[in-house]
XYZ file of N, CA, C and O in Angstrom:
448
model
N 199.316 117.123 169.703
C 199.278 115.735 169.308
C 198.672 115.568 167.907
O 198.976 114.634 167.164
N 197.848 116.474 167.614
C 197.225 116.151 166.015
C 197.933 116.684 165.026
O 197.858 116.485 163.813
N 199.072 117.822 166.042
C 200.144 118.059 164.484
C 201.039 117.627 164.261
O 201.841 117.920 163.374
N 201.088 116.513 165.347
C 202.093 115.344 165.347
C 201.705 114.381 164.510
O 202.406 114.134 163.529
N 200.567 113.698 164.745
C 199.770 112.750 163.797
C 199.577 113.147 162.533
O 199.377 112.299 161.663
N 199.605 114.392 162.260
C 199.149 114.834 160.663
C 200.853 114.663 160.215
O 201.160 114.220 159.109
N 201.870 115.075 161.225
C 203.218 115.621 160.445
C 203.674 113.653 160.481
O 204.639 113.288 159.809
N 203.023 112.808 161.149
C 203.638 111.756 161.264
C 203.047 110.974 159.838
O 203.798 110.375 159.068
N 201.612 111.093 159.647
C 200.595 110.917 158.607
C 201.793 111.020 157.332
O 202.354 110.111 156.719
N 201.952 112.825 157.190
C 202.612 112.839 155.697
C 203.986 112.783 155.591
O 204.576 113.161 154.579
N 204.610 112.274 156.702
C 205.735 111.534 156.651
C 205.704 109.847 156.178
O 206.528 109.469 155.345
N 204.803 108.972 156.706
C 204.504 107.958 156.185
C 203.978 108.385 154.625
O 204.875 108.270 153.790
N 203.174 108.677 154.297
C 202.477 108.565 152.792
C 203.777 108.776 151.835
O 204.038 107.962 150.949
N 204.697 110.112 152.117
C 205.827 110.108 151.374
C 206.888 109.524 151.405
O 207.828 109.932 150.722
N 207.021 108.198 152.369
C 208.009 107.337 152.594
C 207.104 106.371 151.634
O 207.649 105.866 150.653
N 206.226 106.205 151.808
C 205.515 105.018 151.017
C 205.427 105.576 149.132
O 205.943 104.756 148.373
N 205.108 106.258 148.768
C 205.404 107.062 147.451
C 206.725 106.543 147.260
O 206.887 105.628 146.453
N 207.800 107.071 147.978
C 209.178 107.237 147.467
C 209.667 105.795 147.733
O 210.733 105.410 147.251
N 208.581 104.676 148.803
C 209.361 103.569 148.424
C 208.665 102.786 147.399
O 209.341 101.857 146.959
N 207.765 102.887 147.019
C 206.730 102.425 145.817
C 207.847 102.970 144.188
O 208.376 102.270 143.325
N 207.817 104.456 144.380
C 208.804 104.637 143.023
C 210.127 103.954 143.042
O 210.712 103.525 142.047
N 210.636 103.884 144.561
C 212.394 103.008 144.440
C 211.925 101.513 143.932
O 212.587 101.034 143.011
N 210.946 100.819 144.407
C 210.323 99.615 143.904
C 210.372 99.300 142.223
O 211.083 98.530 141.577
N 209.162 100.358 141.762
C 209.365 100.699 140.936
C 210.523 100.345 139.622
O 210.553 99.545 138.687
N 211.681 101.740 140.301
C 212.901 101.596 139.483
C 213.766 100.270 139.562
O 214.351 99.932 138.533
N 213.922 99.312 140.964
C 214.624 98.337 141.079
C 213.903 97.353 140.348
O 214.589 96.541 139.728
N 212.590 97.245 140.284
C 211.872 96.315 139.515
C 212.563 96.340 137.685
O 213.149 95.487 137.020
N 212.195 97.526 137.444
C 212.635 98.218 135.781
C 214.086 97.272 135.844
O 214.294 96.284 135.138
N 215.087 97.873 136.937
C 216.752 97.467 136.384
C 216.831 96.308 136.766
O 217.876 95.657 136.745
N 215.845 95.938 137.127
C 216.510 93.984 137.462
C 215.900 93.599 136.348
O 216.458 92.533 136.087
N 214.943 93.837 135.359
C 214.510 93.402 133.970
C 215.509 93.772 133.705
O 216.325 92.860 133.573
N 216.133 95.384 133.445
C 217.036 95.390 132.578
C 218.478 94.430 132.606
O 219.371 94.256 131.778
N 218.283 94.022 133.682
C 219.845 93.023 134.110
C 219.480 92.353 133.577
O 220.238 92.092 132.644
N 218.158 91.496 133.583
C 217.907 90.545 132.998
C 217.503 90.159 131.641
O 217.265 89.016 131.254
N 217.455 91.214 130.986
C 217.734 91.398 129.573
C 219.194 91.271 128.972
O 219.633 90.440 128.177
N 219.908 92.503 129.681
C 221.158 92.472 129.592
C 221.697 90.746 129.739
O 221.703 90.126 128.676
N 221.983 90.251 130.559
C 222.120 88.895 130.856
C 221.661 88.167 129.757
O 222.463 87.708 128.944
N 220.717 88.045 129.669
C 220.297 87.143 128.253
C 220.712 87.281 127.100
O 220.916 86.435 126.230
N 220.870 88.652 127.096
C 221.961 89.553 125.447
C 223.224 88.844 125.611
O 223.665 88.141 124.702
N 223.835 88.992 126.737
C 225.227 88.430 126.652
C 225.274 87.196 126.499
O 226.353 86.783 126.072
N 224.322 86.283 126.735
C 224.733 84.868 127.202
C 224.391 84.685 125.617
O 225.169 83.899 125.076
N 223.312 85.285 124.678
C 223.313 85.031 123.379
C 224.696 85.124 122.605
O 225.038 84.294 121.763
N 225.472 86.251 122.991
C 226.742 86.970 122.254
C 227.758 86.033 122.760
O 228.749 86.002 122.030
N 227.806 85.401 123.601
C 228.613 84.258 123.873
C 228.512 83.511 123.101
O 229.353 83.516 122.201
N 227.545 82.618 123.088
C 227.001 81.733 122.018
C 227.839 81.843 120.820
O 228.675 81.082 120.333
N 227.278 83.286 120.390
C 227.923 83.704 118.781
C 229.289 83.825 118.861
O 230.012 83.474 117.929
N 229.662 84.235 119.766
C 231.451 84.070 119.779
C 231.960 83.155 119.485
O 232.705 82.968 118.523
N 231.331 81.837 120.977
C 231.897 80.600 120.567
C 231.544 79.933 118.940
O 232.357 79.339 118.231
N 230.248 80.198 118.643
C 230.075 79.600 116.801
C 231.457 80.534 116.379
O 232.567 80.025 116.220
N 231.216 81.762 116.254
C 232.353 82.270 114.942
C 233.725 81.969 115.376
O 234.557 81.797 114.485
N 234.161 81.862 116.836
C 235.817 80.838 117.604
C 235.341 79.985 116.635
O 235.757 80.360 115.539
N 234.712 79.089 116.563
C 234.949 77.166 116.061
C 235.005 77.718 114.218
O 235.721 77.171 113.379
N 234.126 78.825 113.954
C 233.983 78.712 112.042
C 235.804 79.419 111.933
O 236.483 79.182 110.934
N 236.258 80.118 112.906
C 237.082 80.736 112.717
C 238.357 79.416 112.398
O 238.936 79.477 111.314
N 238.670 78.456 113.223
C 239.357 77.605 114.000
C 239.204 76.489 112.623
O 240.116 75.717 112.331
N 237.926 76.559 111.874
C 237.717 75.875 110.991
C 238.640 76.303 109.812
O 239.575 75.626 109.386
N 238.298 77.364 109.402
C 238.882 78.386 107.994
C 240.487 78.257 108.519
O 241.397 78.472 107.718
N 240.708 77.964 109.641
C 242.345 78.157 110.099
C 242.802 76.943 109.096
O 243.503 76.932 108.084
N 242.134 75.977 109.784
C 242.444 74.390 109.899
C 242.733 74.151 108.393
O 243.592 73.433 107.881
N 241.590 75.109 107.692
C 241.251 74.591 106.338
C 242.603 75.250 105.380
O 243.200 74.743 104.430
N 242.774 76.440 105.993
C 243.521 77.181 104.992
C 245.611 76.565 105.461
O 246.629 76.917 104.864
N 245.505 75.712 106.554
C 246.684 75.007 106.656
C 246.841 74.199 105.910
O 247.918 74.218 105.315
N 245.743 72.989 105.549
C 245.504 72.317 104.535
C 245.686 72.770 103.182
O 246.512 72.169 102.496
N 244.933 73.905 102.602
C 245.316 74.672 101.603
C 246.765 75.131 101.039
O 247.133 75.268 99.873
N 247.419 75.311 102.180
C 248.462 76.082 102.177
C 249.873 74.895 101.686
O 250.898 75.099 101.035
N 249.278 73.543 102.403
C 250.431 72.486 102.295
C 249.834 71.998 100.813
O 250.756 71.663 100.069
N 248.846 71.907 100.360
C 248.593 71.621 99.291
C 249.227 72.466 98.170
O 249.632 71.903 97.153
N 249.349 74.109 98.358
C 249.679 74.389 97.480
C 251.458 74.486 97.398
O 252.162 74.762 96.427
N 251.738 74.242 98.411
C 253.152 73.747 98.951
C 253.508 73.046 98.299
O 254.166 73.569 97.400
N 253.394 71.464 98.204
C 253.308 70.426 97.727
C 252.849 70.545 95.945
O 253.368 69.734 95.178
N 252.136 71.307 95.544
C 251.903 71.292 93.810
C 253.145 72.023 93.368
O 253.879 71.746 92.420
N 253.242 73.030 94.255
C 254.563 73.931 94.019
C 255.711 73.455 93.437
O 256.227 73.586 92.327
N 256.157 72.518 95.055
C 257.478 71.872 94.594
C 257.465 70.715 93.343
O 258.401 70.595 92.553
N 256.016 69.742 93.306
C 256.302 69.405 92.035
C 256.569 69.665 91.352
O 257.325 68.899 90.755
N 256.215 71.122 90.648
C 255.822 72.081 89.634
C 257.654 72.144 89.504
O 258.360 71.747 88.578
N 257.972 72.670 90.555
C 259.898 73.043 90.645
C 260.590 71.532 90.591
O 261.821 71.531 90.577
N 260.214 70.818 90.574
C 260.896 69.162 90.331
C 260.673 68.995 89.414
O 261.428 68.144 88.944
N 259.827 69.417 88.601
C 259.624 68.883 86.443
C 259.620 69.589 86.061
O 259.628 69.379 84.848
N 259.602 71.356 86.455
C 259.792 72.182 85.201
C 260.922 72.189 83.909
O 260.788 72.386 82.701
N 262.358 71.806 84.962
C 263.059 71.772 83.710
C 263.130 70.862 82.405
O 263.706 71.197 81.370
N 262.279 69.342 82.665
C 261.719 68.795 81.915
C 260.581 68.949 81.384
O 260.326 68.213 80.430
N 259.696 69.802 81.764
C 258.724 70.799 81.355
C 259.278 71.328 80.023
O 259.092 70.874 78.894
N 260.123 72.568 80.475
C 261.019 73.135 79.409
C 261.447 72.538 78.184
O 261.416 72.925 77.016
N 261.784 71.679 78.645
C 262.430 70.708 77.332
C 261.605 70.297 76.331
O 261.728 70.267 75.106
N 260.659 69.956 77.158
C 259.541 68.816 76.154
C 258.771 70.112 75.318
O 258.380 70.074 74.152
N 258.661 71.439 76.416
C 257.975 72.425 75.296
C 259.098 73.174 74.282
O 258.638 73.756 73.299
N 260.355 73.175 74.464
C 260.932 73.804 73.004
C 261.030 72.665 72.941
O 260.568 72.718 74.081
N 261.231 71.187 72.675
C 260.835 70.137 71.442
C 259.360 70.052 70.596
O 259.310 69.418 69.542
N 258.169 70.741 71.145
C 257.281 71.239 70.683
C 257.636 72.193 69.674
O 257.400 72.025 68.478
N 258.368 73.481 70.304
C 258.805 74.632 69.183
C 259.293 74.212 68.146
O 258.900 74.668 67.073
N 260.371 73.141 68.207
C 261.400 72.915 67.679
C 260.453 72.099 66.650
O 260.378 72.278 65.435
N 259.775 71.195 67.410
C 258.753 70.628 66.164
C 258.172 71.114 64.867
O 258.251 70.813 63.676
N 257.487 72.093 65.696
C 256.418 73.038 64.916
C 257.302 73.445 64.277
O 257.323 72.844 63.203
N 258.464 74.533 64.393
C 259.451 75.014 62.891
C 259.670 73.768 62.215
O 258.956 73.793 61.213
N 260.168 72.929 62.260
C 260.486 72.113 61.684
C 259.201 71.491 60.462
O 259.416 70.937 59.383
N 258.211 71.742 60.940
C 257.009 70.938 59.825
C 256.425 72.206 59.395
O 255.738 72.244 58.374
N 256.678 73.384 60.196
C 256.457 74.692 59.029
C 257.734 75.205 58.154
O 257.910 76.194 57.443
N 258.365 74.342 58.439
C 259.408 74.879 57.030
C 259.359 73.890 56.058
O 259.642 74.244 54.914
N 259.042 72.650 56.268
C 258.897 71.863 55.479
C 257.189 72.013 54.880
O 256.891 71.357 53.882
N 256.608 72.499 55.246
C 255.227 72.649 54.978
C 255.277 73.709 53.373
O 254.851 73.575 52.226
N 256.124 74.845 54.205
C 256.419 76.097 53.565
C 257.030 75.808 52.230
O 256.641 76.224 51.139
N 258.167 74.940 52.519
C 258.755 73.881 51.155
C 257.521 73.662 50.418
O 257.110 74.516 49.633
N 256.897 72.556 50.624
C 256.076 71.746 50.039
C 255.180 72.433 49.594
O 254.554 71.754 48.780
N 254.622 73.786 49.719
C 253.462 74.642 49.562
C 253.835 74.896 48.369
O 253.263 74.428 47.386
N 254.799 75.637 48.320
C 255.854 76.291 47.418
C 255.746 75.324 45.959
O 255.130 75.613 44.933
N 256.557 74.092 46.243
C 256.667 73.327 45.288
C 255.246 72.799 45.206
O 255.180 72.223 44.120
N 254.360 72.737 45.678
C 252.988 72.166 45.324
C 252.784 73.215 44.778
O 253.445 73.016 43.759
N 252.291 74.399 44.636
C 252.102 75.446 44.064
C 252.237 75.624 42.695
O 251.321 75.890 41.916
N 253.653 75.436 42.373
C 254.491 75.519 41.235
C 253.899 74.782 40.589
O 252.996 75.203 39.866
N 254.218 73.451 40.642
C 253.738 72.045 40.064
C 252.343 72.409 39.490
O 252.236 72.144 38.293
N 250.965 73.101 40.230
C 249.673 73.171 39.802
C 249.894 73.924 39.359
O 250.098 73.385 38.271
N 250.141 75.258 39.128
C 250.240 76.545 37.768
C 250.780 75.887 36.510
O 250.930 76.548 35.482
């Protein structure tokens, strides 16, 4: 009977050890869940902000896009009057540098 009680003794003490360390470890991983958990629910967060900045830059660059759409085709609706008005510029400018060129000439002459 007492090597029953001793073998029953260090059967309890090492059930109690080994349930103290399982304690222990379940204690540790339910922090760690609960860390974990809190990490994610932060990274959610940040998802949903950078979804909406994302959703923003979309929105913005549709806007952008019809804008530059829209300058475009003006740009292609007056260029060829564009054109025009700038060789009547060219056409200008030779025109008052040859007469300039004239007049230099004969001003020239005239003062010697």
């Amino acid at each position: 009977e007492a090597k029953f009680k001793e073998h029953c003794d260090k059967e309890l003490a090492e059930t109690k050890t080994k349930k103290i360390e399982k304690s222990t470890k379940v204690d540790y991983l339910n922090t760690k869940i609960d860390q974990m958990s809190s990490r994610a629910a932060k990274l959610k967060n940040e998802v949903a902000a950078l979804q909406n900045a994302v959703a923003e830059i979309v929105g913005m660059q549709g806007e952008i896009d019809n804008l530059r759409k829209e300058e475009n085709d003006e740009f292609k609706k007056n260029k060829a009057e564009l054109e025009l008005g700038l060789e009547g510029v060219k056409s200008a400018i030779k025109i008052l540098q040859d007469y300039y060129a004239k007049d230099g000439t004969q001003g020239h002459e005239s003062e010697g």
